[in-house]
Each structure stands twice: as C-alpha cells, then as structure tokens.
C-alpha cells in the first residue's frame, strides 16, 4: 500500500477530540519514525460545533458516518460513537467495506464479539481495541503479545474508574454510597445514569474481553456473574478497615481446572495487596502467568488523552503492518471467537467470605448463626460484634467455602428469624 | 516463508533452559493460535550436561555456536551467552548470515547498539530484546508500541532486582550493606562479583535502552551518570525512614528542554510514592507520557521463566511477522540509532538533596554549614541532628538546587574543616 494511512473518524466527542489533537501534534514524528503518514482524511459527528473547534487540518468533516464508510480511499474507520446500536451497524458496514476498525467500545465487543470478529475474518480486515480496556494502559497488548508465552492463571482488575473513585471516597472520607456517587457525578467521573458503571456491567464488558484473550477463547459477557457496588454500606467499609481490608470492585478471572472462573463483584482485599493501593480514578490489572509470575499494569483507565493514546497506538500498529504487507500481523487471532470457554458457575466458586448479619441483641444469636454456618460446612476465621442499637451488626469472616453453601446457610438463618433479611455477603480475596 | 520458524539457541543456562521448557510445553498452542510452528532446531552450549537435562526434543545439540550461524535453515538466533565479547561476535555473525536475533543482553545493546542495529538495518533483519529490560515485564513493547502516541516526559525505574533486594533488606531488617549483600549472594540474588549490579552499571544499561526508545534516538550508555548503592549506610536508611522516605536505586530519564536528563543513583522517595512499595527482587517502571499521564509496569525482572517468557514473546512476534510477509513489522525503528540524544550534564541537574555531614559536636557547626549552603543559593527544607558520639551526623534536606552548587558547597564545608570529608549526598525525588 501507499505510505499514507487514510483515517476516518466517527464520533468527535471527548476521546475522538483527543485523537484529532494527538494526530495533529505528532503526525510528522510518526511519518519520520514509521515511514507512514497517519492522515486524518474524514471526521463525522452530528455536532458541527465540535468539529469546528478541533484541529482537523484538511480532513473532510460531515454529519454522516456513511460518507466515511463509502469513501474507497479510507483504510481505517475509528468508531467512537459508543453503545451497541448504531455503533454495531457502523462497525459491520466498515468491515463489509473492507476497512480496518479501531474502537474503544467494550460493550460492543463484549456483547457482539463473535459476530464482529467473524465478519472481520471473512473480510480479511482487523478490529483493534486497545482503548476498550484500561484506557491508556496497554493491557490488551500485554495480554495478547507481551505475555503470550504464558498460560494466564489469573487476572484481578480494578478497571472502572467511577467505581474506584466512589469506593476510595467512601473509604477515605467516610461518606455513604449516595453522597459519593453524587460527588463523582459533579466532578464528571460518573454519568447522569451511572447504572453501567456502578452496577458492574462496564467492568464485566472489559473482563469478558481480557479473559477471552487470556483464555485463548471466547468468554460470553452474558454468562459472567456480575454484582455492583450499590449495596456497599458505609459500615461495610468501616468493618473492612478494622479487619485490615479495603473494598474494591474487582473483575476476576481464574483458571479452575478446565473451567474459567469469571466474575465481577465488590471484593475485600487485604491492605497489603498490591491492588489495595490503587485509588481514585486509577485502574490496574494484576495478571499471573505460569512463566512470568505476577505482573501489574497501572494507569489512567479513562479520559480524553489517555484513551486517545490507546486509539493512536492501534493506528500506528496498523500503519506498521500495512507499510510492509497487505496482510495483518496480529490478524483475527486476538482470541478464538469460535471457541466458547466454559465458565465455572458462581455457586461453585470457593472463596473466603465476609458476612454481615443484622440481628436483635439477645443471648444465643451468635451461637445460632455459627451453628447454621457449621451445618453447611462453613468454618469461621474471625468474628466481630459491636455494641449498637438494634438491629446489631454481627460480622463473620469465613474460611474457604463454596458460594452455594454460604447462600444456603444465609437462607436458613434468615428463614429461622435469627437474622433480618438483609445479610451482606462480600467475597474476600487474599 | 514456510509455516515453521526454525530457532537456534546459543546458551542453555538458566534463561536458555527456561526458553527450551516453554517452547516444549507450548509449541502446539502457538502452532494452533498463530499458524506457525516455533521449532527449536538447534541448541548450542559448552556444557553437555545441561543439554542432556533439557527437553530439547529433536533439536540438534552441539558445543558450537557456529553450527547454528552456518545452518541456512535457521531463521532466528537466540543469544543468551551474555557479556560483550563472544556475544557481540555471535550477534554480528548471525546478522551477517541474515538471521533475526533475539537477545536478553542489555550490556551488549547499551554498549554496542549502533554497531548492531546498523548491521541489522543493512542485512534487513531485526534484533529483539524484550528480555533485556525488566525480565518478563513487557516494558519494551509498552514503550515502543503501547505508548507510542506519547512524548515520554519521564521514566523512573527500579530495574535491578539485586539492588532492590539488598536495599529492601537493609530497610526492613536494619542490616548494613555488606551483610545484606552477603545474604543476597547466599540466596542466589547476587553474583559472586556483584559490581555490575550494586555499582549501578546494569541499571544504566537498561536505562540506556529504555531512554533510547522513549526519546526516539540513541542514548550512549557511557555518557550516563551512574552511582551505585555501595555508599548507602544503615544510618542513611534510618534517617530516610524518620523523614518519611525510603531509598531505592533508580534509573531516571526526564525531558529537560532539548536535552535528556539520564542518570542512575540511589534516590530517596517519599513512602507514598508508587515506587516506594516495590520491594525485594521485584522491578517496576513508572512512565509519564504527555497523553497517557502516569503508567506503571511491575513484575519480576529476572529469573529463569520470567525472562524466558520475554524471549518467547519476541519469538512469537517474529513468527507473526514472518507468517504474513518477508519483511519485518517493527523493523529497525526500535529507536533511531543514527541520532544521538544530547544529555544534560549531571552538574546541571536540579533536584532536592539529602546531605549528611559528619561533624564534631560543638557550638556553631550547624550554623556554619547552613551559611555555606546559603552562599551557594541552596535553601534548607528540613534539618535533623541526633545526639551521638563524635563525629555526629547532621542531616539536611534541601529545596531544589543544582548538583554543581551542592558539590561546591560541600567542597567548601569540607575544606574549611567544618565537616569531615565523608559527606553523603543522595538525590531526593518527589
């Protein structure tokens, strides 16, 4: 191909604006270093004002994404529209027009990955998505290339800045969830509708992608067990702190025999855990590989320029590929989308647990709970009871038990009226 | 090319043995995933016993590296001999024979980079070296590809496990340098001759390579200012601790106008600094880019399988390249070895400093030191004096000052007999 890579950008919002700025600032450096000019040829956005304010150079601007897909000179389409409706059609149309695609859209890839990667495979083009997971932190490249020699044994990741900001704030300032969410919204760290973030869906999307690459197969998003942080109370943060733990929303992948244990939930981590010190809007991914051991990648997982940094890295990778060959180096083998990986049901997950029961302060209650736990084979690691007005919280840390046995024990305890029906259950990682 | 990558390995020691083991275990997975068989065709080592104990499969083993260079069917030579003598000749011979090279040899690349990369450029082959910096942590790939959209503003790195193990031990157990070194040697974390590690040379080699990629030019190793950890006394660790700092051996690169500030020295870091919690044999690199902001990569920087993990990642990259084209994707543009980057002289570096003077405990001494510092424009941030037998240590933390002014002030103070001639100077990062 020529020494020019013609780029069409759809969506000139926050991240798209960052891409335009980086390309404008560093075009000449890239041309000198890689022998390929990364040329922003077209930009489409419904908001003409945005387009007018960006340094688009001699790019053709319009409100129509179809203009980009239909332009035969365009080599790469950057999709920064978001969502799974229009974006899905746009990406499939671009692929059908034999254009490479760069996207930051984790929802699209997690929910429609096999459809998109199959289409790309048929068309002989590639779909790039470094920006979809971890913003500017090169986690996809690390999993896909840097750590490729490894069987990945586990991933633990803090990958949603909104949740981490809220939990950090609850922990450091002692505020409740609602107040912390409101403040995050005021600072622009949470959306007006925060459901996808605080409900864990966004973390689930990113985990599905990372686990697919790590597991060399396809992890279906809809089969991942997902719980958000809305249920975390101020007192859980305080009890965790007293016990030497903090609470983080984790995406977890772990090889368990021939199954993958994939889940998203609030998690208690010992304060000495490397992820315990990842605070505020920062993201981190801890990966354990059979050869490399423990690796951590840390940085800003969102924002205009960090996310644009990852989009542009993908563009440079495409430019490097195309400068030398008409094929693609990494090709469709990001993961094997034909091969769905079997997941371990959440009920079979074995873990330590934090259980907070709400009980009436009367003799024998703790003994009854302990007996009910014991009946399910759950043994108690530690126990904490505070003098408080009724209902009194009683906190247990358990030794390793299956999630199913914990659920059964709690159902029995609540059904027998020993505790109120609002028992808090939090997974504990070591 | 064919769907087989024929690999010749020279040096079957610790890392070489790890490479053999990973290839044996994962050959079939790579073949399935990338459509290329990574075939270990030849292994050379002077130690026949080693070769007999490794799962080399049907590879031809011998004591002769020349057998590998002269075999026209070999596509890639892995150099794991170490040093800059035989290894330099081997790498240049392999390049002349038009073979790609994978090496973990930081000394070779840092000291002979332009010669080697020029030869590779002429021969149209590539030289890969992920394992040379940070062992299994994919730092080279991150700098070269993942963060390529950025102007890298700074690097701070703990990249020598021996030094970090010794300093961690001195800090956590209160032992002196000699005892900590001896223990590191007993555990196999330090060589019998530890000079290259504890003297900072190894960190300098790795910094030269990382800074060359980050700066998109060539940083000559011999021009980097390097100081080791031998001079760090138990009392420096203790004073640092009281002041809220720890001491780490850092490789530092910072853009200063049109020059690069590159240096290696023991450094005081606030305990809240992200690198302060990198302990024992672990390595980490903190990179700040103009778009991505702060990124940290952390993991095991040495050892059999972690380092082999990086070597094999390079092999897979080569296989992916060669499967699709007869050219090379990343090509010689790891960095521009034709373009030497101008370095900032250490004397012009501006920093906070820790100064420990050895004085006689008599009236007016501290005032005289403060006056001499002030005469060079150095202002004092904090001051600590302990009741001890003579000579008494007096510790100053300075505000930002140039290294040259600090050296002048100390020379004046020592020449005037105010302090003994053994003033300790440690750079302080914030």
Tab-separated table of C-alpha atoms in Angstrom, chain A:
chain	number	residue	atom	x	y	z
A	1	UNK	CA	0.000	0.000	0.000
A	2	UNK	CA	0.936	3.628	-0.211
A	3	UNK	CA	2.858	5.352	2.524
A	4	UNK	CA	-0.306	7.112	3.622
A	5	UNK	CA	-2.860	5.621	6.002
A	6	UNK	CA	-6.192	7.362	5.386
A	7	UNK	CA	-8.198	7.517	8.580
A	8	UNK	CA	-11.918	8.160	9.002
A	9	UNK	CA	-13.097	9.086	12.499
A	10	UNK	CA	-16.724	8.679	13.534
A	11	UNK	CA	-17.526	10.413	16.819
A	12	UNK	CA	-15.637	13.564	17.752
A	13	UNK	CA	-16.605	13.686	21.432
A	14	UNK	CA	-14.151	13.607	24.307
A	15	UNK	CA	-11.977	10.700	23.129
A	16	UNK	CA	-12.419	11.491	19.428
A	17	UNK	CA	-11.306	15.054	20.089
A	18	UNK	CA	-8.220	13.680	21.835
A	19	UNK	CA	-7.415	11.521	18.805
A	20	UNK	CA	-7.659	14.544	16.494
A	21	UNK	CA	-5.346	16.522	18.765
A	22	UNK	CA	-2.706	13.787	19.073
A	23	UNK	CA	-2.675	13.157	15.314
A	24	UNK	CA	-2.308	16.879	14.629
A	25	UNK	CA	0.545	17.217	17.106
A	26	UNK	CA	2.519	14.081	16.254
A	27	UNK	CA	1.801	13.373	12.574
A	28	UNK	CA	5.269	14.421	11.458
A	29	UNK	CA	7.025	12.401	14.141
A	30	UNK	CA	5.093	9.263	13.154
A	31	UNK	CA	5.837	9.833	9.453
A	32	UNK	CA	9.533	10.164	10.198
A	33	UNK	CA	9.650	7.180	12.534
A	34	UNK	CA	7.491	4.655	10.672
A	35	UNK	CA	7.610	5.857	7.088
A	36	UNK	CA	3.811	6.060	7.035
A	37	UNK	CA	1.757	9.212	7.175
A	38	UNK	CA	-1.224	8.858	9.519
A	39	UNK	CA	-3.606	11.122	7.649
A	40	UNK	CA	-6.912	12.132	9.185
A	41	UNK	CA	-8.969	12.161	5.984
A	42	UNK	CA	-12.558	12.395	7.279
A	43	UNK	CA	-14.335	13.164	10.535
A	44	UNK	CA	-18.040	12.647	11.144
A	45	UNK	CA	-20.066	13.968	14.058
A	46	UNK	CA	-23.638	15.195	14.396
A	47	UNK	CA	-22.380	18.187	16.368
A	48	UNK	CA	-20.949	20.701	13.887
A	49	UNK	CA	-19.729	22.942	16.700
A	50	UNK	CA	-17.411	20.208	17.981
A	51	UNK	CA	-15.956	19.708	14.525
A	52	UNK	CA	-15.340	23.436	14.127
A	53	UNK	CA	-13.349	23.584	17.344
A	54	UNK	CA	-10.947	20.712	16.586
A	55	UNK	CA	-7.633	20.881	14.666
A	56	UNK	CA	-8.884	18.588	11.899
A	57	UNK	CA	-6.499	20.058	9.315
A	58	UNK	CA	-7.594	19.284	5.772
A	59	UNK	CA	-9.914	16.444	6.836
A	60	UNK	CA	-13.375	16.484	5.268
A	61	UNK	CA	-15.951	16.968	8.030
A	62	UNK	CA	-19.593	15.990	7.850
A	63	UNK	CA	-22.507	14.732	9.900
A	64	UNK	CA	-22.609	11.438	8.019
A	65	UNK	CA	-20.759	8.283	9.026
A	66	UNK	CA	-21.857	6.749	5.705
A	67	UNK	CA	-19.616	9.249	3.899
A	68	UNK	CA	-16.668	7.604	5.619
A	69	UNK	CA	-17.723	4.001	5.050
A	70	UNK	CA	-18.447	4.734	1.382
A	71	UNK	CA	-15.151	6.524	0.692
A	72	UNK	CA	-12.928	3.942	-1.037
A	73	UNK	CA	-9.746	5.831	-0.086
A	74	UNK	CA	-10.313	5.304	3.650
A	75	UNK	CA	-8.199	2.466	5.107
A	76	UNK	CA	-9.276	2.606	8.753
A	77	UNK	CA	-12.511	3.595	10.477
A	78	UNK	CA	-12.290	4.707	14.103
A	79	UNK	CA	-15.603	4.069	15.886
A	80	UNK	CA	-16.026	6.302	18.932
A	81	UNK	CA	-19.798	6.506	18.950
A	82	UNK	CA	-20.370	4.080	21.827
A	83	UNK	CA	-23.325	1.834	22.532
A	84	UNK	CA	-24.367	-1.285	20.693
A	85	UNK	CA	-26.958	0.054	18.265
A	86	UNK	CA	-25.664	2.475	15.642
A	87	UNK	CA	-22.080	1.542	16.524
A	88	UNK	CA	-22.699	-2.132	15.700
A	89	UNK	CA	-24.091	-1.292	12.283
A	90	UNK	CA	-21.270	1.164	11.618
A	91	UNK	CA	-18.563	-1.354	12.514
A	92	UNK	CA	-20.180	-4.131	10.443
A	93	UNK	CA	-20.600	-1.755	7.482
A	94	UNK	CA	-16.975	-0.643	7.727
A	95	UNK	CA	-15.823	-4.267	7.854
A	96	UNK	CA	-18.030	-5.127	4.860
A	97	UNK	CA	-16.354	-2.245	3.005
A	98	UNK	CA	-13.001	-3.937	3.812
A	99	UNK	CA	-11.804	-1.289	6.200
A	100	UNK	CA	-9.847	-1.963	9.366
A	101	UNK	CA	-11.624	-0.820	12.512
A	102	UNK	CA	-10.320	0.784	15.689
A	103	UNK	CA	-12.790	1.038	18.546
A	104	UNK	CA	-12.920	1.875	22.245
A	105	UNK	CA	-16.334	0.198	22.527
A	106	UNK	CA	-16.149	-2.530	25.178
A	107	UNK	CA	-19.913	-3.089	25.271
A	108	UNK	CA	-19.975	-3.753	21.529
A	109	UNK	CA	-17.068	-6.208	21.600
A	110	UNK	CA	-18.203	-7.973	24.768
A	111	UNK	CA	-21.801	-8.398	23.599
A	112	UNK	CA	-21.273	-8.852	19.847
A	113	UNK	CA	-17.675	-10.061	19.632
A	114	UNK	CA	-18.240	-13.280	17.667
A	115	UNK	CA	-20.412	-11.517	15.079
A	116	UNK	CA	-17.871	-8.725	14.605
A	117	UNK	CA	-14.736	-10.867	14.587
A	118	UNK	CA	-16.328	-13.419	12.256
A	119	UNK	CA	-17.228	-10.638	9.826
A	120	UNK	CA	-13.688	-9.254	10.044
A	121	UNK	CA	-12.237	-12.700	9.444
A	122	UNK	CA	-14.371	-13.138	6.316
A	123	UNK	CA	-13.463	-9.665	5.041
A	124	UNK	CA	-9.744	-10.064	5.791
A	125	UNK	CA	-9.557	-6.965	7.961
A	126	UNK	CA	-8.700	-6.435	11.621
A	127	UNK	CA	-10.526	-4.921	14.567
A	128	UNK	CA	-8.361	-3.142	17.133
A	129	UNK	CA	-9.489	-2.240	20.640
A	130	UNK	CA	-6.630	-1.309	22.985
A	131	UNK	CA	-8.722	1.673	24.154
A	132	UNK	CA	-11.645	-0.566	25.149
A	133	UNK	CA	-9.916	-1.916	28.267
A	134	UNK	CA	-7.869	0.193	30.668
A	135	UNK	CA	-7.820	3.406	28.618
A	136	UNK	CA	-4.206	4.390	28.021
A	137	UNK	CA	-2.692	1.416	29.848
A	138	UNK	CA	-1.535	-1.092	27.198
A	139	UNK	CA	-3.260	-4.087	28.811
A	140	UNK	CA	-4.568	-5.651	25.589
A	141	UNK	CA	-1.126	-5.557	24.017
A	142	UNK	CA	0.404	-7.031	27.162
A	143	UNK	CA	-2.084	-9.928	27.298
A	144	UNK	CA	-2.064	-10.540	23.546
A	145	UNK	CA	1.649	-10.148	22.814
A	146	UNK	CA	3.886	-9.366	25.790
A	147	UNK	CA	2.663	-12.267	27.935
A	148	UNK	CA	1.750	-14.609	25.080
A	149	UNK	CA	4.282	-17.225	26.223
A	150	UNK	CA	2.196	-17.771	29.358
A	151	UNK	CA	-0.798	-19.746	30.395
A	152	UNK	CA	-2.603	-16.952	32.230
A	153	UNK	CA	-3.635	-18.369	35.599
A	154	UNK	CA	-5.486	-15.369	36.927
A	155	UNK	CA	-6.490	-11.770	36.368
A	156	UNK	CA	-7.625	-9.404	39.100
A	157	UNK	CA	-8.514	-5.961	37.847
A	158	UNK	CA	-9.795	-2.590	39.013
A	159	UNK	CA	-10.946	-1.374	35.627
A	160	UNK	CA	-13.789	1.072	36.262
A	161	UNK	CA	-12.617	4.487	37.434
A	162	UNK	CA	-16.084	5.601	38.515
A	163	UNK	CA	-16.490	2.744	41.000
A	164	UNK	CA	-12.946	3.090	42.260
A	165	UNK	CA	-13.395	6.817	42.780
A	166	UNK	CA	-16.625	6.234	44.716
A	167	UNK	CA	-15.192	3.438	46.883
A	168	UNK	CA	-11.998	5.406	47.551
A	169	UNK	CA	-14.087	8.381	48.615
A	170	UNK	CA	-16.315	6.262	50.864
A	171	UNK	CA	-13.201	4.823	52.475
A	172	UNK	CA	-11.142	7.982	52.851
A	173	UNK	CA	-13.918	10.414	53.784
A	174	UNK	CA	-16.364	8.063	55.465
A	175	UNK	CA	-19.309	9.116	53.271
A	176	UNK	CA	-22.078	6.784	52.103
A	177	UNK	CA	-22.613	5.461	48.589
A	178	UNK	CA	-25.252	8.024	47.576
A	179	UNK	CA	-23.160	11.004	48.622
A	180	UNK	CA	-20.003	9.590	46.984
A	181	UNK	CA	-21.912	8.949	43.755
A	182	UNK	CA	-23.311	12.474	43.732
A	183	UNK	CA	-19.847	13.936	44.153
A	184	UNK	CA	-18.454	11.726	41.371
A	185	UNK	CA	-21.239	12.981	39.112
A	186	UNK	CA	-20.450	16.600	39.991
A	187	UNK	CA	-16.778	16.059	39.117
A	188	UNK	CA	-17.625	14.378	35.821
A	189	UNK	CA	-16.360	10.969	36.956
A	190	UNK	CA	-19.843	9.399	36.796
A	191	UNK	CA	-22.592	9.603	34.180
A	192	UNK	CA	-26.043	11.033	34.896
A	193	UNK	CA	-27.248	7.421	34.569
A	194	UNK	CA	-24.460	5.585	36.400
A	195	UNK	CA	-26.010	2.107	36.105
A	196	UNK	CA	-23.485	0.587	33.707
A	197	UNK	CA	-20.582	1.726	35.900
A	198	UNK	CA	-21.806	1.192	39.471
A	199	UNK	CA	-23.769	-1.914	38.517
A	200	UNK	CA	-20.561	-3.626	37.360
A	201	UNK	CA	-21.626	-4.011	33.708
A	202	UNK	CA	-18.738	-1.940	32.365
A	203	UNK	CA	-16.250	-3.966	34.417
A	204	UNK	CA	-17.945	-7.107	33.074
A	205	UNK	CA	-17.541	-5.951	29.469
A	206	UNK	CA	-13.839	-5.299	29.990
A	207	UNK	CA	-13.316	-8.564	31.877
A	208	UNK	CA	-15.039	-10.517	29.079
A	209	UNK	CA	-12.565	-9.079	26.565
A	210	UNK	CA	-9.464	-9.547	28.717
A	211	UNK	CA	-10.480	-13.068	29.771
A	212	UNK	CA	-11.142	-14.034	26.150
A	213	UNK	CA	-7.605	-13.050	25.164
A	214	UNK	CA	-6.054	-14.589	28.260
A	215	UNK	CA	-8.055	-17.806	27.866
A	216	UNK	CA	-7.481	-18.013	24.093
A	217	UNK	CA	-11.180	-18.465	23.512
A	218	UNK	CA	-14.424	-16.573	23.901
A	219	UNK	CA	-15.956	-15.599	27.241
A	220	UNK	CA	-19.611	-14.660	26.719
A	221	UNK	CA	-20.384	-11.493	28.659
A	222	UNK	CA	-23.922	-12.556	29.466
A	223	UNK	CA	-22.688	-15.613	31.361
A	224	UNK	CA	-20.396	-13.665	33.677
A	225	UNK	CA	-21.760	-13.253	37.215
A	226	UNK	CA	-21.873	-9.507	37.891
A	227	UNK	CA	-22.661	-7.564	41.057
A	228	UNK	CA	-22.202	-3.826	41.506
A	229	UNK	CA	-21.205	-1.576	44.379
A	230	UNK	CA	-24.622	-0.079	45.197
A	231	UNK	CA	-25.086	-2.488	48.089
A	232	UNK	CA	-21.860	-1.492	49.839
A	233	UNK	CA	-22.710	0.381	53.036
A	234	UNK	CA	-20.554	2.799	54.985
A	235	UNK	CA	-20.418	0.266	57.802
A	236	UNK	CA	-19.013	-2.428	55.472
A	237	UNK	CA	-16.145	-0.102	54.597
A	238	UNK	CA	-15.576	0.626	58.296
A	239	UNK	CA	-15.704	-3.036	59.364
A	240	UNK	CA	-13.388	-3.993	56.481
A	241	UNK	CA	-10.961	-1.287	57.570
A	242	UNK	CA	-10.944	-2.568	61.161
A	243	UNK	CA	-10.267	-6.081	59.897
A	244	UNK	CA	-7.319	-4.856	57.783
A	245	UNK	CA	-9.089	-4.843	54.430
A	246	UNK	CA	-10.362	-2.411	51.832
A	247	UNK	CA	-13.259	-2.906	49.400
A	248	UNK	CA	-12.717	-2.660	45.628
A	249	UNK	CA	-14.867	-3.591	42.653
A	250	UNK	CA	-12.835	-6.353	41.008
A	251	UNK	CA	-13.087	-8.185	37.754
A	252	UNK	CA	-11.675	-11.638	38.426
A	253	UNK	CA	-10.645	-14.432	36.073
A	254	UNK	CA	-9.109	-17.610	37.391
A	255	UNK	CA	-8.326	-20.937	35.729
A	256	UNK	CA	-10.130	-23.641	37.720
A	257	UNK	CA	-9.365	-26.998	36.137
A	258	UNK	CA	-10.914	-26.954	32.684
A	259	UNK	CA	-13.236	-24.076	33.518
A	260	UNK	CA	-12.795	-20.321	33.810
A	261	UNK	CA	-13.987	-18.631	36.982
A	262	UNK	CA	-15.063	-15.189	35.702
A	263	UNK	CA	-16.919	-12.747	37.918
A	264	UNK	CA	-17.359	-9.113	38.878
A	265	UNK	CA	-18.231	-8.094	42.428
A	266	UNK	CA	-17.184	-5.883	45.319
A	267	UNK	CA	-14.231	-7.619	46.929
A	268	UNK	CA	-12.419	-7.295	50.228
A	269	UNK	CA	-8.663	-7.101	49.732
A	270	UNK	CA	-6.031	-7.116	52.494
A	271	UNK	CA	-4.479	-3.651	52.721
A	272	UNK	CA	-1.115	-5.192	51.813
A	273	UNK	CA	-2.492	-6.440	48.459
A	274	UNK	CA	-0.944	-4.595	45.526
A	275	UNK	CA	-4.394	-3.576	44.250
A	276	UNK	CA	-5.383	-2.116	47.623
A	277	UNK	CA	-3.292	0.982	46.946
A	278	UNK	CA	-4.932	1.680	43.567
A	279	UNK	CA	-7.094	4.654	44.469
A	280	UNK	CA	-9.310	7.293	42.901
A	281	UNK	CA	-9.922	7.077	39.171
A	282	UNK	CA	-6.813	4.933	38.572
A	283	UNK	CA	-7.134	1.458	37.042
A	284	UNK	CA	-4.873	-1.551	37.403
A	285	UNK	CA	-4.682	-5.107	36.175
A	286	UNK	CA	-2.783	-7.811	38.036
A	287	UNK	CA	-2.004	-10.800	35.848
A	288	UNK	CA	-0.420	-14.065	36.976
A	289	UNK	CA	1.154	-16.189	34.258
A	290	UNK	CA	2.709	-19.612	34.657
A	291	UNK	CA	6.095	-18.386	33.449
A	292	UNK	CA	6.185	-14.684	34.220
A	293	UNK	CA	4.604	-14.883	37.664
A	294	UNK	CA	2.919	-11.687	38.838
A	295	UNK	CA	2.715	-8.636	36.560
A	296	UNK	CA	0.853	-5.404	37.305
A	297	UNK	CA	-0.130	-2.669	34.873
A	298	UNK	CA	-1.416	0.602	36.335
A	299	UNK	CA	-2.535	3.953	34.986
A	300	UNK	CA	-5.451	6.112	33.908
A	301	UNK	CA	-8.249	3.987	32.515
A	302	UNK	CA	-10.314	6.791	31.057
A	303	UNK	CA	-10.261	10.396	29.939
A	304	UNK	CA	-9.695	12.313	26.730
A	305	UNK	CA	-5.971	11.935	26.098
A	306	UNK	CA	-5.231	8.643	27.909
A	307	UNK	CA	-7.913	6.830	25.898
A	308	UNK	CA	-6.906	8.623	22.695
A	309	UNK	CA	-3.324	7.488	23.360
A	310	UNK	CA	-4.510	3.875	23.038
A	311	UNK	CA	-6.537	4.592	19.869
A	312	UNK	CA	-3.483	6.166	18.246
A	313	UNK	CA	-1.268	3.249	19.321
A	314	UNK	CA	-3.640	0.961	17.404
A	315	UNK	CA	-3.411	3.244	14.360
A	316	UNK	CA	0.380	3.076	14.494
A	317	UNK	CA	0.218	-0.725	14.740
A	318	UNK	CA	-1.975	-0.803	11.634
A	319	UNK	CA	0.378	1.568	9.849
A	320	UNK	CA	3.362	-0.612	10.732
A	321	UNK	CA	1.522	-3.681	9.449
A	322	UNK	CA	0.335	-2.114	6.237
A	323	UNK	CA	3.655	-0.482	5.452
A	324	UNK	CA	5.179	-3.897	4.958
A	325	UNK	CA	2.452	-6.192	3.753
A	326	UNK	CA	-1.109	-6.260	2.612
A	327	UNK	CA	-1.934	-8.707	5.362
A	328	UNK	CA	-2.307	-8.066	9.031
A	329	UNK	CA	0.190	-9.204	11.595
A	330	UNK	CA	-1.875	-9.900	14.666
A	331	UNK	CA	-4.781	-10.827	12.438
A	332	UNK	CA	-8.031	-12.108	13.857
A	333	UNK	CA	-6.199	-14.171	16.436
A	334	UNK	CA	-6.794	-11.738	19.245
A	335	UNK	CA	-8.747	-14.626	20.597
A	336	UNK	CA	-10.522	-17.615	19.203
A	337	UNK	CA	-14.082	-16.316	18.909
A	338	UNK	CA	-15.194	-19.684	17.568
A	339	UNK	CA	-14.370	-21.408	20.829
A	340	UNK	CA	-16.593	-20.510	23.764
A	341	UNK	CA	-14.812	-21.073	27.058
A	342	UNK	CA	-16.794	-22.970	29.723
A	343	UNK	CA	-17.366	-20.879	32.828
A	344	UNK	CA	-17.490	-22.051	36.419
A	345	UNK	CA	-20.933	-21.290	37.896
A	346	UNK	CA	-20.753	-18.691	40.667
A	347	UNK	CA	-22.361	-21.213	43.034
A	348	UNK	CA	-19.284	-23.435	42.690
A	349	UNK	CA	-16.808	-20.646	43.371
A	350	UNK	CA	-14.862	-21.285	46.568
A	351	UNK	CA	-13.702	-18.234	48.462
A	352	UNK	CA	-13.342	-16.592	51.827
A	353	UNK	CA	-16.427	-14.527	52.646
A	354	UNK	CA	-17.376	-11.505	54.726
A	355	UNK	CA	-20.897	-11.908	56.140
A	356	UNK	CA	-22.664	-9.110	57.977
A	357	UNK	CA	-25.872	-10.198	59.711
A	358	UNK	CA	-28.414	-7.817	61.199
A	359	UNK	CA	-29.626	-9.370	64.449
A	360	UNK	CA	-31.533	-8.499	67.624
A	361	UNK	CA	-29.098	-8.188	70.515
A	362	UNK	CA	-30.148	-11.145	72.645
A	363	UNK	CA	-28.352	-14.158	74.102
A	364	UNK	CA	-27.544	-17.090	71.834
A	365	UNK	CA	-27.903	-15.315	68.475
A	366	UNK	CA	-24.236	-15.551	67.529
A	367	UNK	CA	-24.160	-19.206	68.567
A	368	UNK	CA	-27.191	-19.946	66.381
A	369	UNK	CA	-25.562	-18.295	63.355
A	370	UNK	CA	-22.324	-20.178	63.969
A	371	UNK	CA	-24.252	-23.432	64.211
A	372	UNK	CA	-26.103	-22.750	60.953
A	373	UNK	CA	-22.835	-21.927	59.195
A	374	UNK	CA	-21.242	-25.061	60.590
A	375	UNK	CA	-24.175	-27.146	59.346
A	376	UNK	CA	-23.177	-26.132	55.817
A	377	UNK	CA	-19.519	-26.939	56.484
A	378	UNK	CA	-18.526	-23.274	56.725
A	379	UNK	CA	-15.876	-22.583	59.322
A	380	UNK	CA	-15.335	-19.179	60.891
A	381	UNK	CA	-11.999	-17.361	60.659
A	382	UNK	CA	-12.966	-14.326	62.737
A	383	UNK	CA	-15.966	-12.640	64.259
A	384	UNK	CA	-16.795	-9.078	65.255
A	385	UNK	CA	-19.764	-7.718	67.150
A	386	UNK	CA	-20.245	-4.060	68.056
A	387	UNK	CA	-22.408	-2.536	70.739
A	388	UNK	CA	-25.054	-0.650	68.781
A	389	UNK	CA	-28.800	-0.011	68.837
A	390	UNK	CA	-30.907	-2.848	67.370
A	391	UNK	CA	-30.592	-4.368	64.838
A	392	UNK	CA	-26.979	-5.086	65.749
A	393	UNK	CA	-24.462	-5.941	63.028
A	394	UNK	CA	-22.512	-9.157	63.535
A	395	UNK	CA	-19.641	-9.717	61.116
A	396	UNK	CA	-18.088	-13.079	60.251
A	397	UNK	CA	-15.024	-13.755	58.122
A	398	UNK	CA	-15.177	-17.334	56.897
A	399	UNK	CA	-12.548	-19.786	55.818
A	400	UNK	CA	-12.848	-21.035	52.229
A	401	UNK	CA	-16.383	-22.163	51.389
A	402	UNK	CA	-18.473	-22.518	48.249
A	403	UNK	CA	-20.789	-19.669	47.339
A	404	UNK	CA	-23.713	-22.110	47.253
A	405	UNK	CA	-23.133	-23.270	50.814
A	406	UNK	CA	-22.946	-19.669	52.013
A	407	UNK	CA	-26.228	-18.825	50.250
A	408	UNK	CA	-27.922	-21.886	51.777
A	409	UNK	CA	-26.690	-21.072	55.273
A	410	UNK	CA	-27.896	-17.466	54.978
A	411	UNK	CA	-31.286	-18.572	53.670
A	412	UNK	CA	-31.629	-20.906	56.666
A	413	UNK	CA	-30.536	-18.214	59.137
A	414	UNK	CA	-32.945	-15.667	57.692
A	415	UNK	CA	-35.826	-18.149	57.393
A	416	UNK	CA	-35.399	-19.130	61.053
A	417	UNK	CA	-35.699	-15.476	62.047
A	418	UNK	CA	-32.233	-15.484	63.608
A	419	UNK	CA	-31.226	-12.554	61.402
A	420	UNK	CA	-33.134	-9.934	59.423
A	421	UNK	CA	-33.381	-10.482	55.682
A	422	UNK	CA	-30.615	-8.121	54.692
A	423	UNK	CA	-27.464	-10.118	55.188
A	424	UNK	CA	-24.474	-8.613	53.406
A	425	UNK	CA	-22.170	-11.044	51.551
A	426	UNK	CA	-18.789	-9.887	50.179
A	427	UNK	CA	-16.140	-12.084	48.565
A	428	UNK	CA	-12.698	-11.856	50.185
A	429	UNK	CA	-9.540	-12.270	48.094
A	430	UNK	CA	-6.139	-12.937	49.620
